[in-house]
mmCIF file of C-alpha atoms in Angstrom:
data_model
loop_
_atom_site.group_PDB
_atom_site.id
_atom_site.type_symbol
_atom_site.label_atom_id
_atom_site.label_comp_id
_atom_site.label_asym_id
_atom_site.label_seq_id
_atom_site.Cartn_x
_atom_site.Cartn_y
_atom_site.Cartn_z
ATOM 1 C CA UNK S 41 0.071 0.079 -0.188
ATOM 2 C CA UNK S 42 1.284 3.347 -0.967
ATOM 3 C CA UNK S 43 0.847 6.919 0.486
ATOM 4 C CA UNK S 44 -1.968 7.270 3.071
ATOM 5 C CA UNK S 45 -1.157 10.401 5.424
ATOM 6 C CA UNK S 46 -0.671 13.149 2.679
ATOM 7 C CA UNK S 47 -4.148 13.025 0.814
ATOM 8 C CA UNK S 48 -7.104 14.251 2.820
ATOM 9 C CA UNK S 49 -10.143 11.636 2.978
ATOM 10 C CA UNK S 50 -8.558 8.569 1.657
ATOM 11 C CA UNK S 51 -9.595 5.041 2.869
ATOM 12 C CA UNK S 52 -6.384 4.813 4.963
ATOM 13 C CA UNK S 53 -7.425 8.082 6.725
ATOM 14 C CA UNK S 54 -11.070 7.303 6.649
ATOM 15 C CA UNK S 55 -11.616 6.813 10.374
ATOM 16 C CA UNK S 56 -9.369 9.453 11.175
ATOM 17 C CA UNK S 57 -11.417 11.941 9.391
ATOM 18 C CA UNK S 58 -14.001 11.505 12.265
ATOM 19 C CA UNK S 59 -11.597 11.364 15.288
ATOM 20 C CA UNK S 60 -10.051 14.985 15.619
ATOM 21 C CA UNK S 61 -13.258 16.950 16.048
ATOM 22 C CA UNK S 62 -16.052 15.244 17.934
ATOM 23 C CA UNK S 63 -18.251 18.235 17.716
ATOM 24 C CA UNK S 64 -18.124 18.487 14.016
ATOM 25 C CA UNK S 65 -20.619 16.652 11.823
ATOM 26 C CA UNK S 66 -17.951 15.974 9.279
ATOM 27 C CA UNK S 67 -14.557 15.464 11.346
ATOM 28 C CA UNK S 68 -11.185 16.244 10.195
ATOM 29 C CA UNK S 69 -8.164 14.399 8.946
ATOM 30 C CA UNK S 70 -4.967 14.631 10.527
ATOM 31 C CA UNK S 71 -2.741 17.032 8.725
ATOM 32 C CA UNK S 72 -5.589 18.740 6.626
ATOM 33 C CA UNK S 73 -8.092 21.439 7.389
ATOM 34 C CA UNK S 74 -11.332 20.870 9.187
ATOM 35 C CA UNK S 75 -14.298 20.119 7.116
ATOM 36 C CA UNK S 76 -16.778 22.978 6.926
ATOM 37 C CA UNK S 77 -19.971 21.267 6.262
ATOM 38 C CA UNK S 78 -22.375 22.271 8.995
ATOM 39 C CA UNK S 79 -24.623 20.016 10.986
ATOM 40 C CA UNK S 80 -27.774 20.984 8.661
ATOM 41 C CA UNK S 81 -25.612 20.080 5.674
ATOM 42 C CA UNK S 82 -24.520 16.746 6.871
ATOM 43 C CA UNK S 83 -28.177 16.146 7.843
ATOM 44 C CA UNK S 84 -29.385 17.140 4.128
ATOM 45 C CA UNK S 85 -26.780 15.135 2.696
ATOM 46 C CA UNK S 86 -27.688 12.111 4.847
ATOM 47 C CA UNK S 87 -31.149 12.496 3.669
ATOM 48 C CA UNK S 88 -30.303 12.838 -0.003
ATOM 49 C CA UNK S 89 -28.131 9.653 0.046
ATOM 50 C CA UNK S 90 -30.906 7.796 1.687
ATOM 51 C CA UNK S 91 -33.275 8.169 -1.197
ATOM 52 C CA UNK S 92 -32.025 5.273 -2.888
ATOM 53 C CA UNK S 93 -31.212 2.919 0.016
ATOM 54 C CA UNK S 94 -34.008 3.508 2.906
ATOM 55 C CA UNK S 95 -36.571 1.028 1.143
ATOM 56 C CA UNK S 96 -33.897 -1.688 0.634
ATOM 57 C CA UNK S 97 -32.755 -4.440 2.924
ATOM 58 C CA UNK S 98 -30.778 -7.860 3.108
ATOM 59 C CA UNK S 99 -33.034 -10.818 1.854
ATOM 60 C CA UNK S 100 -34.649 -13.074 4.657
ATOM 61 C CA UNK S 101 -36.677 -16.332 4.220
ATOM 62 C CA UNK S 102 -40.395 -15.356 4.836
ATOM 63 C CA UNK S 103 -40.848 -18.533 6.611
ATOM 64 C CA UNK S 104 -38.152 -18.031 9.269
ATOM 65 C CA UNK S 105 -39.922 -18.895 12.732
ATOM 66 C CA UNK S 106 -37.845 -15.997 14.415
ATOM 67 C CA UNK S 107 -36.702 -12.467 13.838
ATOM 68 C CA UNK S 108 -34.756 -12.178 10.857
ATOM 69 C CA UNK S 109 -31.688 -10.066 10.519
ATOM 70 C CA UNK S 110 -32.072 -6.409 9.314
ATOM 71 C CA UNK S 111 -29.488 -4.053 7.792
ATOM 72 C CA UNK S 112 -32.210 -1.395 7.944
ATOM 73 C CA UNK S 113 -32.873 0.578 10.908
ATOM 74 C CA UNK S 114 -36.393 1.647 9.354
ATOM 75 C CA UNK S 115 -37.386 -2.101 8.886
ATOM 76 C CA UNK S 116 -37.481 -4.870 11.142
ATOM 77 C CA UNK S 117 -37.194 -5.207 14.958
ATOM 78 C CA UNK S 118 -35.978 -2.072 16.921
ATOM 79 C CA UNK S 119 -32.307 -1.823 17.496
ATOM 80 C CA UNK S 120 -31.497 -2.971 21.033
ATOM 81 C CA UNK S 121 -30.692 0.145 23.407
ATOM 82 C CA UNK S 122 -27.355 -1.206 24.298
ATOM 83 C CA UNK S 123 -25.957 -0.967 20.636
ATOM 84 C CA UNK S 124 -26.956 2.728 20.293
ATOM 85 C CA UNK S 125 -23.145 3.721 20.137
ATOM 86 C CA UNK S 126 -22.767 1.641 17.027
ATOM 87 C CA UNK S 127 -25.819 2.510 15.273
ATOM 88 C CA UNK S 128 -24.114 4.258 12.422
ATOM 89 C CA UNK S 129 -22.669 1.096 11.352
ATOM 90 C CA UNK S 130 -25.822 -0.826 10.614
ATOM 91 C CA UNK S 131 -26.394 -1.169 6.907
ATOM 92 C CA UNK S 132 -24.879 -2.420 3.817
ATOM 93 C CA UNK S 133 -21.662 -0.766 2.624
ATOM 94 C CA UNK S 134 -20.040 -1.436 -0.844
ATOM 95 C CA UNK S 135 -16.750 0.260 -2.562
ATOM 96 C CA UNK S 136 -13.130 -0.265 -3.376
ATOM 97 C CA UNK S 137 -9.910 -0.272 -1.410
ATOM 98 C CA UNK S 138 -6.304 -1.479 -1.368
ATOM 99 C CA UNK S 139 -4.438 -4.135 0.203
ATOM 100 C CA UNK S 140 -0.733 -4.630 0.567
ATOM 101 C CA UNK S 141 -0.350 -8.291 2.215
ATOM 102 C CA UNK S 142 2.695 -10.528 2.803
ATOM 103 C CA UNK S 143 0.696 -13.050 0.867
ATOM 104 C CA UNK S 144 -0.333 -11.215 -2.362
ATOM 105 C CA UNK S 145 1.426 -7.816 -2.245
ATOM 106 C CA UNK S 146 -0.378 -4.731 -3.450
ATOM 107 C CA UNK S 147 -3.626 -5.030 -5.175
ATOM 108 C CA UNK S 148 -7.023 -3.517 -5.676
ATOM 109 C CA UNK S 149 -10.195 -4.993 -4.349
ATOM 110 C CA UNK S 150 -14.092 -4.479 -4.277
ATOM 111 C CA UNK S 151 -15.780 -5.171 -0.900
ATOM 112 C CA UNK S 152 -19.220 -5.461 0.613
ATOM 113 C CA UNK S 153 -19.552 -5.066 4.332
ATOM 114 C CA UNK S 154 -22.759 -5.870 6.279
ATOM 115 C CA UNK S 155 -23.560 -4.789 9.625
ATOM 116 C CA UNK S 156 -27.079 -6.203 10.744
ATOM 117 C CA UNK S 157 -29.025 -6.929 13.823
ATOM 118 C CA UNK S 158 -32.033 -8.998 15.080
ATOM 119 C CA UNK S 159 -33.194 -6.905 18.031
ATOM 120 C CA UNK S 160 -30.756 -8.816 20.454
ATOM 121 C CA UNK S 161 -27.754 -6.912 21.973
ATOM 122 C CA UNK S 162 -25.085 -7.510 19.238
ATOM 123 C CA UNK S 163 -24.429 -6.850 15.412
ATOM 124 C CA UNK S 164 -23.780 -9.460 13.030
ATOM 125 C CA UNK S 165 -20.760 -8.814 10.713
ATOM 126 C CA UNK S 166 -19.904 -9.943 7.160
ATOM 127 C CA UNK S 167 -17.592 -9.024 4.790
ATOM 128 C CA UNK S 168 -16.805 -10.389 0.958
ATOM 129 C CA UNK S 169 -13.916 -9.064 -0.894
ATOM 130 C CA UNK S 170 -12.995 -9.697 -4.685
ATOM 131 C CA UNK S 171 -9.842 -8.468 -6.455
ATOM 132 C CA UNK S 172 -10.168 -5.899 -9.249
ATOM 133 C CA UNK S 173 -7.774 -6.415 -12.164
ATOM 134 C CA UNK S 174 -5.774 -3.936 -13.874
ATOM 135 C CA UNK S 175 -8.889 -2.678 -16.296
ATOM 136 C CA UNK S 176 -10.630 -2.011 -12.935
ATOM 137 C CA UNK S 177 -13.123 -4.993 -13.579
ATOM 138 C CA UNK S 178 -14.167 -7.567 -10.945
ATOM 139 C CA UNK S 179 -11.699 -10.223 -10.725
ATOM 140 C CA UNK S 180 -11.055 -13.582 -8.496
ATOM 141 C CA UNK S 181 -13.149 -13.974 -5.233
ATOM 142 C CA UNK S 182 -10.676 -12.967 -2.134
ATOM 143 C CA UNK S 183 -11.078 -13.536 1.513
ATOM 144 C CA UNK S 184 -14.278 -13.355 3.521
ATOM 145 C CA UNK S 185 -14.930 -12.448 7.110
ATOM 146 C CA UNK S 186 -17.776 -12.990 9.415
ATOM 147 C CA UNK S 187 -18.722 -12.294 13.076
ATOM 148 C CA UNK S 188 -20.249 -10.347 15.833
ATOM 149 C CA UNK S 189 -19.789 -6.934 17.434
ATOM 150 C CA UNK S 190 -20.690 -6.412 21.137
ATOM 151 C CA UNK S 191 -20.512 -3.582 23.356
ATOM 152 C CA UNK S 192 -21.154 -3.092 27.196
ATOM 153 C CA UNK S 193 -22.582 -0.213 29.412
ATOM 154 C CA UNK S 194 -18.998 1.122 29.622
ATOM 155 C CA UNK S 195 -18.608 1.381 25.731
ATOM 156 C CA UNK S 196 -16.039 -1.385 25.555
ATOM 157 C CA UNK S 197 -16.330 -2.985 22.301
ATOM 158 C CA UNK S 198 -15.863 -6.859 21.674
ATOM 159 C CA UNK S 199 -15.378 -7.906 18.013
ATOM 160 C CA UNK S 200 -15.297 -11.539 17.243
ATOM 161 C CA UNK S 201 -13.917 -12.060 13.623
ATOM 162 C CA UNK S 202 -13.611 -15.172 11.878
ATOM 163 C CA UNK S 203 -11.505 -15.071 8.532
ATOM 164 C CA UNK S 204 -11.895 -17.556 5.507
ATOM 165 C CA UNK S 205 -8.222 -17.767 5.351
ATOM 166 C CA UNK S 206 -8.334 -19.948 8.577
ATOM 167 C CA UNK S 207 -8.137 -17.289 11.545
ATOM 168 C CA UNK S 208 -10.269 -16.446 14.447
ATOM 169 C CA UNK S 209 -9.459 -13.077 15.980
ATOM 170 C CA UNK S 210 -10.879 -11.275 18.980
ATOM 171 C CA UNK S 211 -10.511 -7.354 19.057
ATOM 172 C CA UNK S 212 -11.183 -4.984 21.820
ATOM 173 C CA UNK S 213 -11.824 -1.341 21.727
ATOM 174 C CA UNK S 214 -14.020 1.682 22.100
ATOM 175 C CA UNK S 215 -15.751 4.495 20.031
ATOM 176 C CA UNK S 216 -13.437 7.244 19.348
ATOM 177 C CA UNK S 217 -16.621 9.468 19.062
ATOM 178 C CA UNK S 218 -19.856 9.148 17.526
ATOM 179 C CA UNK S 219 -18.485 8.677 14.187
ATOM 180 C CA UNK S 220 -15.429 6.517 14.595
ATOM 181 C CA UNK S 221 -14.334 3.183 16.379
ATOM 182 C CA UNK S 222 -11.128 1.926 17.148
ATOM 183 C CA UNK S 223 -10.293 -1.889 17.814
ATOM 184 C CA UNK S 224 -6.978 -3.769 18.604
ATOM 185 C CA UNK S 225 -6.366 -7.439 18.347
ATOM 186 C CA UNK S 226 -6.053 -8.979 21.570
ATOM 187 C CA UNK S 227 -6.090 -12.862 20.629
ATOM 188 C CA UNK S 228 -5.792 -14.761 17.424
ATOM 189 C CA UNK S 229 -5.932 -18.332 16.682
ATOM 190 C CA UNK S 230 -4.680 -19.650 13.347
ATOM 191 C CA UNK S 231 -5.404 -23.188 11.685
ATOM 192 C CA UNK S 232 -2.773 -25.428 10.529
ATOM 193 C CA UNK S 233 -3.404 -24.300 6.894
ATOM 194 C CA UNK S 234 -4.103 -20.570 8.038
ATOM 195 C CA UNK S 235 -1.870 -17.431 7.314
ATOM 196 C CA UNK S 236 1.392 -17.796 8.971
ATOM 197 C CA UNK S 237 2.130 -14.050 8.507
ATOM 198 C CA UNK S 238 -1.078 -12.579 10.404
ATOM 199 C CA UNK S 239 0.408 -10.715 13.144
ATOM 200 C CA UNK S 240 -1.395 -8.627 15.668
ATOM 201 C CA UNK S 241 -3.062 -5.523 14.582
ATOM 202 C CA UNK S 242 -5.469 -2.689 14.771
ATOM 203 C CA UNK S 243 -8.631 -1.537 13.052
ATOM 204 C CA UNK S 244 -10.316 1.889 12.710
ATOM 205 C CA UNK S 245 -13.671 2.244 11.160
ATOM 206 C CA UNK S 246 -15.289 5.590 10.619
ATOM 207 C CA UNK S 247 -17.612 7.864 8.698
ATOM 208 C CA UNK S 248 -15.938 10.301 6.674
ATOM 209 C CA UNK S 249 -17.258 13.790 5.677
ATOM 210 C CA UNK S 250 -19.275 12.433 2.721
ATOM 211 C CA UNK S 251 -21.028 9.790 5.130
ATOM 212 C CA UNK S 252 -19.208 7.216 3.248
ATOM 213 C CA UNK S 253 -17.531 4.330 5.702
ATOM 214 C CA UNK S 254 -14.073 4.073 5.651
ATOM 215 C CA UNK S 255 -11.813 1.597 7.360
ATOM 216 C CA UNK S 256 -8.069 0.576 7.659
ATOM 217 C CA UNK S 257 -6.706 -2.825 9.090
ATOM 218 C CA UNK S 258 -3.005 -2.311 10.286
ATOM 219 C CA UNK S 259 -0.881 -5.011 11.199
ATOM 220 C CA UNK S 260 2.541 -5.650 13.000
ATOM 221 C CA UNK S 261 5.155 -6.628 10.656
ATOM 222 C CA UNK S 262 8.952 -6.605 11.603
ATOM 223 C CA UNK S 263 8.000 -5.131 14.811
ATOM 224 C CA UNK S 264 6.276 -2.076 13.173
ATOM 225 C CA UNK S 265 2.522 -1.535 12.658
ATOM 226 C CA UNK S 266 1.738 -1.022 8.863
ATOM 227 C CA UNK S 267 -1.382 -0.461 6.682
ATOM 228 C CA UNK S 268 -2.564 -4.045 5.308
ATOM 229 C CA UNK S 269 -6.069 -3.266 4.004
ATOM 230 C CA UNK S 270 -8.189 -0.071 3.664
ATOM 231 C CA UNK S 271 -11.429 0.800 1.863
ATOM 232 C CA UNK S 272 -13.945 3.397 1.245
ATOM 233 C CA UNK S 273 -17.529 2.048 1.063
ATOM 234 C CA UNK S 274 -21.081 3.731 0.126
ATOM 235 C CA UNK S 275 -24.041 2.906 1.969
ATOM 236 C CA UNK S 276 -26.300 0.616 -0.379
ATOM 237 C CA UNK S 277 -28.709 -0.619 2.187
ATOM 238 C CA UNK S 278 -30.395 1.496 5.065
#
């Protein structure tokens, strides 16, 4: 992965854009000027963006005898009160990113992330990634992740993440503010065929000034924390 910290609002800086000004609806990015969007402008932007997403939801079997998952806060069960600090994440997000891994080196990818709930006190999480070729077209399927996100009354976040590559990871963290969440891996288990190079790391999720979801995954390589994957995603459901 190449430069991240000299270009404002890049995927690698995505969550940082929401961390430096907790009172700003748009946030700032370290090393850049604060965004100037007012609170009313942010609300208007969100309303405009929701015109194409508010009526959509993830598919569910109609004959399921229990409450189905929903990624749309307007539909399905009410969000559990304990999840209010994670409310902005609920939805389906889709976009593109960059990866620089020990296994595959640098490549571009497409991604869809789903944060959903069923009325209980946790979010379900699913990520699908596919590679993008040199012509910008979808290529081979890449890694997948699934898991659960929980948060307690003191805003301590637990993220249990299972990787299709053969790893299970537990991350802990806290909200940075109402628009950003930071997590650090506390425990990682790898199967016999899993990635030998997946070291401990940190993830940062945040809403950017344009209300897109940005995230960056950093991993320890040779004793140094380095960006491994990052993306900027647009809401497509919710």
